[in-house]
XYZ file of C-alpha atoms in Angstrom:
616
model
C 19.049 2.188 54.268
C 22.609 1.247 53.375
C 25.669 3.324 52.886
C 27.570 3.709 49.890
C 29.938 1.161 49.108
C 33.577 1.682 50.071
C 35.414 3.274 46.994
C 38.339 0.851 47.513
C 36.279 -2.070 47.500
C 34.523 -0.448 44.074
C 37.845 -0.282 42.442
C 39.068 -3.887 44.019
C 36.040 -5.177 42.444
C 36.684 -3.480 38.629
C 40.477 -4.393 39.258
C 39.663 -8.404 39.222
C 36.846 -7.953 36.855
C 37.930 -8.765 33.152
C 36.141 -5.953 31.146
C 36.117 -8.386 28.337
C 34.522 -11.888 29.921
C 31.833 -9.438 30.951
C 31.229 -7.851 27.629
C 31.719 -11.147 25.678
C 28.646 -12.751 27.186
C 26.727 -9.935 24.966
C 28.951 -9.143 21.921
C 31.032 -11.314 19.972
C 34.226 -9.942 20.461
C 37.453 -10.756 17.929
C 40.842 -9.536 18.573
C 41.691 -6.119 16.975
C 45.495 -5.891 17.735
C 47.739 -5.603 20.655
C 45.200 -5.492 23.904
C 42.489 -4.601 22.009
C 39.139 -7.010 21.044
C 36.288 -5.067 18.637
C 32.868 -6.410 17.801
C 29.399 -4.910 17.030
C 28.196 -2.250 19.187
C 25.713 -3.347 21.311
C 24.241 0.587 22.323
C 23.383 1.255 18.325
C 22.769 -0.447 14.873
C 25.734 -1.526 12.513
C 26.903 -3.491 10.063
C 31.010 -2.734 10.929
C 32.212 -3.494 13.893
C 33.245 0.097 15.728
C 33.007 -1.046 19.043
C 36.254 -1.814 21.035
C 37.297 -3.267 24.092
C 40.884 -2.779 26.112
C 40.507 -5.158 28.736
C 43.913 -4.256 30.390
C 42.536 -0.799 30.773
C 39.077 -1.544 31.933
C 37.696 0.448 29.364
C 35.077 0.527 26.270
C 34.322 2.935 23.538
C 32.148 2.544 20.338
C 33.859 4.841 17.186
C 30.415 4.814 16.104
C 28.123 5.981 18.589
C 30.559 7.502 21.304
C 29.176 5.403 24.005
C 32.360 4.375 26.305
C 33.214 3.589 29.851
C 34.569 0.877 32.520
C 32.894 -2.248 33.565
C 30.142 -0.198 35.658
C 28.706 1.735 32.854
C 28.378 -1.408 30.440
C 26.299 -3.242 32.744
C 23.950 -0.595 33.934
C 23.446 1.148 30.051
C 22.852 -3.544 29.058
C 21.106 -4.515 32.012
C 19.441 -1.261 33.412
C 20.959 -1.337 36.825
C 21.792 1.304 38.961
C 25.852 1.627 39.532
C 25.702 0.102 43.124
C 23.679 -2.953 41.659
C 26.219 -3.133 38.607
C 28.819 -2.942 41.699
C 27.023 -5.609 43.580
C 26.145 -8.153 40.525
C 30.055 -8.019 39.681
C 30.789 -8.639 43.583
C 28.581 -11.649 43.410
C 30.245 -13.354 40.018
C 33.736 -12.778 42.280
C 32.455 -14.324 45.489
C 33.889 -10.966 46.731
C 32.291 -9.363 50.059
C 31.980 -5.979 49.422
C 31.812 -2.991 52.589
C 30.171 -0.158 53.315
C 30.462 3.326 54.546
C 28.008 2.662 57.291
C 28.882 -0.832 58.266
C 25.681 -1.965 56.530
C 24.510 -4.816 53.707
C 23.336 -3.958 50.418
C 19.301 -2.558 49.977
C 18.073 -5.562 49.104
C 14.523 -4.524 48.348
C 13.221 -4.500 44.430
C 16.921 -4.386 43.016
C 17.943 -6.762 40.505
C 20.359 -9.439 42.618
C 17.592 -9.619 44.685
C 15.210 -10.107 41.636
C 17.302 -12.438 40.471
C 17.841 -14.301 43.176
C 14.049 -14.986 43.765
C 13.594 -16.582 40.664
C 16.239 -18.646 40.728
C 14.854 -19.805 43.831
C 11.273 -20.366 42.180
C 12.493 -22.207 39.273
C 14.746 -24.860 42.174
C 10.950 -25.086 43.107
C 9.250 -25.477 39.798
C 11.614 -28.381 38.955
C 10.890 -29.930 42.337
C 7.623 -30.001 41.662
C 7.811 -31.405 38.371
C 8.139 -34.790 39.991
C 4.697 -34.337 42.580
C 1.468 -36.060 41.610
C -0.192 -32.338 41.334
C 2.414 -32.474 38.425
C 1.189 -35.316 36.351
C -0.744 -33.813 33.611
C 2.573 -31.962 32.798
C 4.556 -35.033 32.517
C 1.982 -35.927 30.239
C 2.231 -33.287 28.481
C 5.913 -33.125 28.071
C 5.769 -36.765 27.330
C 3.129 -36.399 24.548
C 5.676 -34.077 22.840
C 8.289 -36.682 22.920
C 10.516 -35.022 25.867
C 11.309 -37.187 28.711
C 13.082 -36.613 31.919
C 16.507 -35.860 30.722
C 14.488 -33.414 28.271
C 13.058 -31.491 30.958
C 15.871 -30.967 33.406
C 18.305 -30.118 30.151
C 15.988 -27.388 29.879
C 15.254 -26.686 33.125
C 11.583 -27.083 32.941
C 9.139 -27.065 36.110
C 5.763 -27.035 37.237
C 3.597 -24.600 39.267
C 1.502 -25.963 42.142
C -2.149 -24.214 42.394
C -3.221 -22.877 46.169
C -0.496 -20.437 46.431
C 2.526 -22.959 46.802
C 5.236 -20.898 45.699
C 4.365 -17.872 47.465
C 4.492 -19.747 50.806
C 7.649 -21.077 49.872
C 9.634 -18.161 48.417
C 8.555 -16.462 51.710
C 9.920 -19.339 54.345
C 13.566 -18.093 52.352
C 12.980 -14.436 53.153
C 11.475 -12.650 50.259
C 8.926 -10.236 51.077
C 4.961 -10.015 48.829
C 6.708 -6.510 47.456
C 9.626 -8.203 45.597
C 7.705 -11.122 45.280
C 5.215 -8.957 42.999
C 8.013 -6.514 41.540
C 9.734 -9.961 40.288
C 7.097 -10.667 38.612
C 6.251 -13.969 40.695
C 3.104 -12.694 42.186
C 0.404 -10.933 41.359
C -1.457 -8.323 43.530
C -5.801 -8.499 43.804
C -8.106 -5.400 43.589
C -7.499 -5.737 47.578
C -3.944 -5.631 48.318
C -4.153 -9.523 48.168
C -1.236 -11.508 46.738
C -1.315 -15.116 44.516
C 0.923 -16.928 42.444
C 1.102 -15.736 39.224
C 1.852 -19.039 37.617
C -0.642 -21.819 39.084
C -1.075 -25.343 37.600
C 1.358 -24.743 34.558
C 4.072 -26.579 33.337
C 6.940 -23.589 33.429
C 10.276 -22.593 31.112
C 12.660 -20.516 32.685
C 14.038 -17.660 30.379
C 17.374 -16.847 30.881
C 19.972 -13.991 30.081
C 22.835 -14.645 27.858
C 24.607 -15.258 30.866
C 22.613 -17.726 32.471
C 20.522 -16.108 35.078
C 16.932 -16.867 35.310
C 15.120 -13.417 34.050
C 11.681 -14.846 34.050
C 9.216 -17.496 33.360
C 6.800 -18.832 30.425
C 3.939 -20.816 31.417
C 1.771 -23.175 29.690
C -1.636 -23.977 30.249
C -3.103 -27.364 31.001
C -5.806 -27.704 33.122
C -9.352 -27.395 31.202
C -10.409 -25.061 34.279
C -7.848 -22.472 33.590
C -9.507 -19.674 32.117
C -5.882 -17.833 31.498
C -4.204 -17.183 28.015
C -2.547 -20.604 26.595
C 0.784 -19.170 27.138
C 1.113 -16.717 30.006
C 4.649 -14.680 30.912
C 6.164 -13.359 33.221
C 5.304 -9.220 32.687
C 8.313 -6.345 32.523
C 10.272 -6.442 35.727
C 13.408 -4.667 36.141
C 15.396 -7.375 35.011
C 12.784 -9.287 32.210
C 12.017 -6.947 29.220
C 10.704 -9.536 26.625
C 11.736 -7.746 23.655
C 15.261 -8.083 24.596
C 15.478 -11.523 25.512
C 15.357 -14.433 23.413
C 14.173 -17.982 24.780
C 17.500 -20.789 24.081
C 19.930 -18.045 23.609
C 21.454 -19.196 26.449
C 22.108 -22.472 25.562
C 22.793 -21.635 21.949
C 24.964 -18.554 22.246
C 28.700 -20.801 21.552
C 27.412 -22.580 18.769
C 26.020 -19.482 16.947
C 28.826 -17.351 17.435
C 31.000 -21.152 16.574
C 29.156 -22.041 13.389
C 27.587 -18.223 12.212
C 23.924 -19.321 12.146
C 20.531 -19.186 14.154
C 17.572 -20.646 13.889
C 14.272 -19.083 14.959
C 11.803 -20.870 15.886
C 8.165 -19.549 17.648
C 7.683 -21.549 20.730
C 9.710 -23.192 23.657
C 8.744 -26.579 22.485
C 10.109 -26.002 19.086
C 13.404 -24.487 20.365
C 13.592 -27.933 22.797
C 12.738 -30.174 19.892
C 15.807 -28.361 17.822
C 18.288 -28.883 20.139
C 17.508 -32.501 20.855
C 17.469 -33.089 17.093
C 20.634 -31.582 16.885
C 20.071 -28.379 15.886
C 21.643 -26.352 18.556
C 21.292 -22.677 17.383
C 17.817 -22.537 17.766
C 15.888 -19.491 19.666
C 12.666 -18.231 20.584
C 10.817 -14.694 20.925
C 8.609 -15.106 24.332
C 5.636 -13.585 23.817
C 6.369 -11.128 21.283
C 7.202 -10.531 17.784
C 10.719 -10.878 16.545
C 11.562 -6.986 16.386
C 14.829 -4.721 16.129
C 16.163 -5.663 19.973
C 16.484 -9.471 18.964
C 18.078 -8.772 15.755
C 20.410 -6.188 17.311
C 21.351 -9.572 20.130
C 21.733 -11.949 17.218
C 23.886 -9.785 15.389
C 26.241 -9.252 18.601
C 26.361 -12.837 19.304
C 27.015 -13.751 15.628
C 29.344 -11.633 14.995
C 27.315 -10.404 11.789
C 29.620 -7.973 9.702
C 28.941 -6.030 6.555
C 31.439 -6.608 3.901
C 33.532 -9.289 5.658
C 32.879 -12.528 4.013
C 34.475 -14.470 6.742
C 31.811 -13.486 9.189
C 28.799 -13.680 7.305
C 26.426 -16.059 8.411
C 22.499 -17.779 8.049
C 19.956 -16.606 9.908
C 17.289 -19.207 9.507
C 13.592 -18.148 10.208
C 10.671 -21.072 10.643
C 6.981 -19.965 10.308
C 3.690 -21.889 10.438
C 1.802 -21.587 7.389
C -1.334 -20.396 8.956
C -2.060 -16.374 8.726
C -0.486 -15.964 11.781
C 2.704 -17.136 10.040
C 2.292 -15.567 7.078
C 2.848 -12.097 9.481
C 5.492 -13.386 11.332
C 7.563 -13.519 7.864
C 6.346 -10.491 6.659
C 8.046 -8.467 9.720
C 11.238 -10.480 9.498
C 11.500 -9.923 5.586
C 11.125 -6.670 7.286
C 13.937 -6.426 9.429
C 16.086 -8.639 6.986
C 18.004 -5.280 5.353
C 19.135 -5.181 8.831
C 21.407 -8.581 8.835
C 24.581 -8.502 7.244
C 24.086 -13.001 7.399
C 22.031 -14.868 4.479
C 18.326 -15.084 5.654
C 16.565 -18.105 4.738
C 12.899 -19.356 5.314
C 12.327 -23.135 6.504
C 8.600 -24.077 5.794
C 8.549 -27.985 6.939
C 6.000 -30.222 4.724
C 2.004 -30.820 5.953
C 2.917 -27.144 7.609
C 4.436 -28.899 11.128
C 6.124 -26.966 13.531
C 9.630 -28.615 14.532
C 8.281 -29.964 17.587
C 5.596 -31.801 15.642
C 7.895 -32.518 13.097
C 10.521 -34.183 15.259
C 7.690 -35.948 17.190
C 5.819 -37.648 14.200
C 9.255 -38.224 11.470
C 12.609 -37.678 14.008
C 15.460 -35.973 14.434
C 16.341 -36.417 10.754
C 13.422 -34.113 9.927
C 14.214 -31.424 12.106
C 17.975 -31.383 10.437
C 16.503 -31.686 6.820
C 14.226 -28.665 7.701
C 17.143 -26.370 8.240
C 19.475 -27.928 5.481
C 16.731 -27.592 2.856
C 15.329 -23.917 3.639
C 14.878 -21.560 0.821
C 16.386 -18.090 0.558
C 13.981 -15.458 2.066
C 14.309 -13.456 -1.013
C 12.322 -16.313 -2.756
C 9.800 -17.110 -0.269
C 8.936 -13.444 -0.496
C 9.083 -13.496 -4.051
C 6.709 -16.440 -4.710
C 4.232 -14.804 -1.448
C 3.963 -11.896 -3.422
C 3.538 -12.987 -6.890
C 0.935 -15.809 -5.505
C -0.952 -13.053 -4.330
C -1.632 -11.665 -8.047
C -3.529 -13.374 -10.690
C -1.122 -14.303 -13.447
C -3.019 -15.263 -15.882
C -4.008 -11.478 -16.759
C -2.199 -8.997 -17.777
C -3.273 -6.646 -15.083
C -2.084 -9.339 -12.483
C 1.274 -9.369 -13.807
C 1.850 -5.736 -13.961
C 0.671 -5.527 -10.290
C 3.281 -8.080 -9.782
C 6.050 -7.047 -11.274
C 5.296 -3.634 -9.435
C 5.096 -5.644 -5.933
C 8.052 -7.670 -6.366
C 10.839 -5.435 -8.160
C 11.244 -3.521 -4.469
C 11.850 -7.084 -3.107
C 14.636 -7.766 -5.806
C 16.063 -4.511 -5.658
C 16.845 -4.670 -1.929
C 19.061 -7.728 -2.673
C 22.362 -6.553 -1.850
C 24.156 -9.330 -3.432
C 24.590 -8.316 -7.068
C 25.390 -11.498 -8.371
C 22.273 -12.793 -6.917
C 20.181 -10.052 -7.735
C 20.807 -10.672 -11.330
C 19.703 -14.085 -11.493
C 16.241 -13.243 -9.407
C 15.489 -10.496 -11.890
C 16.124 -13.479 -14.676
C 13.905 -15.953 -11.927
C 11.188 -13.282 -11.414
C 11.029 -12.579 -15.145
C 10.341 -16.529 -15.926
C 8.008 -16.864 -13.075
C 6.183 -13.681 -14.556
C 6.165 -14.780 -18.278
C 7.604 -11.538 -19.409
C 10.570 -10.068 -20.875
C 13.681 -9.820 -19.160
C 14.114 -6.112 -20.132
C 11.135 -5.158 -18.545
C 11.868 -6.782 -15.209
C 15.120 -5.321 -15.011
C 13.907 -1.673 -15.549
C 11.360 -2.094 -12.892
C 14.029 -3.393 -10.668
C 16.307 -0.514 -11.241
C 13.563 2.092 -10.936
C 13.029 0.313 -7.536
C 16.432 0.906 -6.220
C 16.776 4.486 -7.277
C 13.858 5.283 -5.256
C 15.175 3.059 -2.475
C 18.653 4.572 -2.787
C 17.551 8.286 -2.739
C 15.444 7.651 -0.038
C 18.426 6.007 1.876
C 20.896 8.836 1.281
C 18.017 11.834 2.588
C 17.942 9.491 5.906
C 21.791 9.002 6.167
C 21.960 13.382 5.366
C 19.836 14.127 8.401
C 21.835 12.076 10.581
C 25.228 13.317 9.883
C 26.371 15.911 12.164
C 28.224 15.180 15.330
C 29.493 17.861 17.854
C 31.849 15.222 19.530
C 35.639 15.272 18.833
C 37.126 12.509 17.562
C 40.323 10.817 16.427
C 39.150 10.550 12.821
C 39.388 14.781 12.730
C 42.721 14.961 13.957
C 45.645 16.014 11.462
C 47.584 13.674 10.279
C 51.275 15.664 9.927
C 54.269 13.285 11.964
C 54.238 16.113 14.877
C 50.494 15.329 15.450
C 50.692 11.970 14.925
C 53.655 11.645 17.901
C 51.462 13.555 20.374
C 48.125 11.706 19.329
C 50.426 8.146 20.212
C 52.274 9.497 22.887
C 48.752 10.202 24.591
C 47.658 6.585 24.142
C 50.200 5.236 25.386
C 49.893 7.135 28.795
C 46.086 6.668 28.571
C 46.410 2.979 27.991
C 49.469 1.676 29.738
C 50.569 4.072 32.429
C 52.274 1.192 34.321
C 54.494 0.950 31.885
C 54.781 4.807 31.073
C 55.671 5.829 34.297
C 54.830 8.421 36.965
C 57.912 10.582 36.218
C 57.063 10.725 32.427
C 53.914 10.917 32.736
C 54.312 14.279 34.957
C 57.280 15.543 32.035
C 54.819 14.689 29.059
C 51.926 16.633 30.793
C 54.299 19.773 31.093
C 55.299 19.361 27.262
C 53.769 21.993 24.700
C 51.689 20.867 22.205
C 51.209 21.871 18.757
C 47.671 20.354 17.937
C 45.027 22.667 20.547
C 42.620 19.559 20.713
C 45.553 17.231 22.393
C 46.573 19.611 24.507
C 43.582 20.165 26.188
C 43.818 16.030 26.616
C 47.220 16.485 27.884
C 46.233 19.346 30.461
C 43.718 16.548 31.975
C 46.366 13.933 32.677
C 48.641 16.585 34.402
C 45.526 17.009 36.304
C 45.134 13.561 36.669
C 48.570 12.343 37.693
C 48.252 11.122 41.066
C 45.501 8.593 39.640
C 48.151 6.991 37.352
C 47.634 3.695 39.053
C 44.054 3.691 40.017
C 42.048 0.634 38.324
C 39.832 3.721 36.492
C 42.539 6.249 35.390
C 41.113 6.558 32.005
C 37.818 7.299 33.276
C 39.418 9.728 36.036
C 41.213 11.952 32.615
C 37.646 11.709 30.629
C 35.815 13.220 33.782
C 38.474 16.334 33.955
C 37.991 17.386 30.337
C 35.000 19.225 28.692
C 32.202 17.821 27.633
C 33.103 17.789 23.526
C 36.838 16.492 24.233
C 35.478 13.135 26.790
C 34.553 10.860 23.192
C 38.574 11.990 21.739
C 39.629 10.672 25.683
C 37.879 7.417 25.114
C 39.210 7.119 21.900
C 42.606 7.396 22.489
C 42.259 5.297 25.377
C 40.839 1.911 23.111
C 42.524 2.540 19.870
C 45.010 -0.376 18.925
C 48.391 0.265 19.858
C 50.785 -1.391 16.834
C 53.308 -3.447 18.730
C 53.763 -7.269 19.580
C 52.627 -7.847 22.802
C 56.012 -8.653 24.043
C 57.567 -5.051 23.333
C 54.606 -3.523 24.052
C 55.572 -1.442 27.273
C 58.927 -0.144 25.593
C 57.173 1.020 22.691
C 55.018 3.050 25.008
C 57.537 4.312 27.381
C 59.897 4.909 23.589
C 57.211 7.197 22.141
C 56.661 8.866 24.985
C 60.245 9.603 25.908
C 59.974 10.566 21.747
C 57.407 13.425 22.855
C 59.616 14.535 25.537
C 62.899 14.778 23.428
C 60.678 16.639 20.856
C 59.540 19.357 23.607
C 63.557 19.369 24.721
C 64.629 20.194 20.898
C 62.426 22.800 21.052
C 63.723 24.409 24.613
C 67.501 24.260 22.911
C 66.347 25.584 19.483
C 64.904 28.395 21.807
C 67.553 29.192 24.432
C 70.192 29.005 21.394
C 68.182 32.042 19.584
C 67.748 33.530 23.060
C 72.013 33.105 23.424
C 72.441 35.048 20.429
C 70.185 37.434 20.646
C 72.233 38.364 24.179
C 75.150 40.415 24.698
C 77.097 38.901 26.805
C 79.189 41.984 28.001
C 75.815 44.098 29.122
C 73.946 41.332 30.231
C 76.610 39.049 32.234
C 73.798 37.062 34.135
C 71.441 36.458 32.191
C 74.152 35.354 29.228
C 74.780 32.655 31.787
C 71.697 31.722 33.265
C 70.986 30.990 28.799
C 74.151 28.670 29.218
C 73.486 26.689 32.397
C 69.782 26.185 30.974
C 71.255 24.891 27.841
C 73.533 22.495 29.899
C 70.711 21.293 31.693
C 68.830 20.370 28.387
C 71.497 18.552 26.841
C 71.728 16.427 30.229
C 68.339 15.954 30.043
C 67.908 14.601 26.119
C 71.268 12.395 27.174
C 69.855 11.013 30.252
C 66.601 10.089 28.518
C 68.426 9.127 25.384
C 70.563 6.250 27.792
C 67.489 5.419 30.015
């Protein structure tokens, strides 16, 4: 078993680590002033971006859901690794060695380098083994679909010998059946005995937003395979399907570039995009499109309520069969939950875009996504074809149906001319659509506000409950400044600002945990250090005060801290000479000879001190 790992390597490693090239390759992040990048927070749903990153501090903290912390924390709350693992992944992307207390190497057994490791050594094999003779009939395959060579290693694809080939390989490079099977790359019999999962498939690898090979979806081809037509790789500690999204990976720069995905439902169709042209396209694999993808879309997009800058398309493609049909019933479901335009793209004769691309080009596949209809109106005419129009019955069932739909359209402009659209498709009077619609959205609205009631309270202090008087205001920047850039700050202020008295309760208690804190100042996770010494309802105000943009160029930002700072200090000085002056008069100096001039020499020493730190 190994040791821990050496605290100094720990903090070497977070020292060289940018906080925000790791957090960037989940979020969208945009600058938000000096030091400071914000984007959507990944850890809870939202349509403003709360969630802010201080990469010269190390340090995270959503405004919205109080989640916060270094480099560590991110990664294990995003990839659900233990801290030594988080330790160990960011060692890795350095090329750093790290040390431990014992003199030993990392556990290598079921963690997630180790996972990941494995399958990026199984999908080296798959694409050797693309080009065997076993391999022909995916070739075929591939070729059948109009991808060729350069098609297949763009996308990395493979294929998976029968008789147990991989297995053998993986464990000629060390891997053991029990990560073998915990990766997901072997199964285990009634017996205890172990086979390739994946035998006599053509193979995708599914990657991370990052890069790294996750897991694998396999695709039947051999008449004698009595498996599902598309088998996966099942939930390992590093693939959870519902969370990953097939192309993201190749798609991420142009998405967050051009605000705009398009999903697709299968690999093929997300390989047929891209080679048309279409380079935002993603995949679910294996699953429905649900909350966790729109939550990754949104981060990667950069989708914001109310900022018209930001707002993108989110483009969904269905087939036209049943199956279809569901698939854009649960995004229409999810759709409130975009800030971006949705859109439907239905292509003609009901082809997929890998069918499409293969039997009328690359133009197709472009005019697909150019020509898509608003998903408001593909939902519209769904639901109204569902109703026989010709009665008056039908109609009234309609209108009833699709008046929710137009009253969720938060776009008043464009609500107003579907009520006029919906009242012309109906055959009725506008008045009467428009009442429906508005009896629609009360319902909707009062429902909205009960939900948004029972989720208001919050224990947690935060900035936003501060006062906002120019004493409180000092203290409150005077703390950020020490919090964010104690470098610049210095020891020796640091130490006179913690002994300061101050007049807001909630800062001081803040202030009493960097006194505590002092001989951190210069440790790569000071800010996490002060959090740890408060209580438990004062460590979301810490994190707070330790992200929150600082208004300065960056140029002047390290005398602005150090100024207000030194401001705080002069403040506390005032108050000692406003004190020892009513203390001087309230003396006699002819009964009370020493203490008279112990007042004075204190009051000398004052004065030095608001001169010294007046020049310095």
């Amino acid at each position: 078993m190994a040791g821990l790992i050496r605290r100094s390597d720990i903090d070497e490693v977070r020292s060289r680590t940018n906080l925000a090239d790791v957090v960037g390759d989940y979020v969208s992040l945009k600058s938000a002033g000096v030091g400071s990048m914000k984007g959507l927070c990944p850890f809870h749903e939202e349509r403003s971006p709360s969630f802010h990153v201080r990469p010269q501090v190390g340090f995270y903290h959503c405004f919205g859901c109080g989640e916060g912390g270094d480099v560590y924390s991110f990664l294990q709350k995003m990839d659900h690794v233990s801290f030594s693992e988080a330790v160990e992944l960011l060692a890795g992307r350095l090329g750093y060695e790290l040390h431990y207390e014992d003199g030993g190497q990392a556990s290598d057994h079921g963690n997630r380098a180790r996972i990941l490791s494995a399958n990026q050594a199984a999908a080296d094999f798959y694409v050797a083994s693309l080009g065997t003779d076993e391999a022909e009939p995916g070739r075929r395959f591939l070729g059948e679909r109009g991808f060729d060579q350069g098609a297949a290693e763009r996308f990395g694809i493979g294929f998976a010998p029968r008789h147990g080939a991989l297995g053998k390989h993986l464990k000629t490079l060390g891997y053991s059946d029990d990560e073998l099977v915990v990766a997901g790359l072997l199964g285990r019999g009634e017996r205890g005995d172990v086979y390739d999962r994946f035998r006599g498939r053509l193979v995708w690898p599914i990657r991370d937003t990052t890069g790294q090979t996750v897991g694998f979806g396999a695709r039947k081809l051999l008449d004698d395979d009595q498996g599902p037509k598309y088998l996966n790789t099942p939930e390992t500690p590093v693939y959870h399907k519902s969370q990953v999204l097939y192309g993201l990976d190749l798609a991420k720069k142009d998405i967050a570039r051009g605000k705009q995905v398009v999903v697709v439902e299968g690999y093929t169709d997300v390989m047929a995009c891209h080679l048309a042209g279409v380079t935002t396209a993603v995949a679910t694999c294996g699953t429905s499109f649900g909350v966790d993808h729109i939550k990754m879309i949104r981060r990667v997009m950069g989708d914001v309520a109310g900022d018209v800058r930001s707002t993108g398309e989110v483009i969904f493609t269905f087939d036209p069969d049943a199956a279809g049909q569901k698939a854009a019933s649960r995004a229409f479901d999810e759709e409130q939950r975009f800030s971006a335009q949705t859109f439907v793209a239905v292509a003609p004769d009901g082809l997929d875009p890998c069918d499409l691309r293969l039997h009328r080009g690359d133009d197709a596949v472009r005019r697909l996504v150019t020509t898509r209809k608003p998903m408001f109106e593909f939902m519209i005419r769904r639901v109204l074809d569902a109703h026989n129009l010709a009665t008056v019955e039908g109609r009234v069932a309609a209108l009833r149906a699709t008046a929710p739909v137009v009253a969720g359209i938060r776009d008043e402009a464009l609500e107003v001319g579907y009520v006029r659209q919906t009242a012309q498709w109906l055959g009725m009077d506008l008045d009467e659509v428009r009442r429906a619609v508005a009896s629609a959205r009360s319902t909707t609205t009062a429902e909205a506000k009960a939900g948004e009631s029972a989720q208001s309270l919050d224990t947690s202090l935060s900035l936003m409950q501060l006062p906002t008087d120019p004493t409180t205001r000092l203290e409150r920047d005077a703390l950020m400044a020490m919090l964010q850039y104690p470098t610049d700050v210095g020891l020796d202020f640091i130490r006179r600002a913690a002994d300061v008295t101050f007049s807001d309760n909630t800062l001081a208690v803040v202030s009493d945990a960097i006194a505590t804190s002092a001989e951190h100042w210069e440790a790569p996770d000071w800010l996490a250090r002060v959090s740890d010494e408060v209580p438990l309802p004062f460590a979301t105000l810490v994190k707070q005060l330790g992200v929150a943009p600082i208004p300065e160029r960056p140029e002047l930002i390290g005398a602005y801290c150090r100024d207000v700072v030194a401001g705080l200090i002069d403040r506390d000085l005032l108050r000692q000479k406003k004190d020892l002056l009513g203390a001087l008069q309230r003396t006699d100096a002819t009964v009370d000879v020493e203490k008279y001039g112990q007042i004075q020499r204190d009051l000398v020493r004052v004065e030095g001190e608001r001169r010294a730190l007046r020049a310095g």
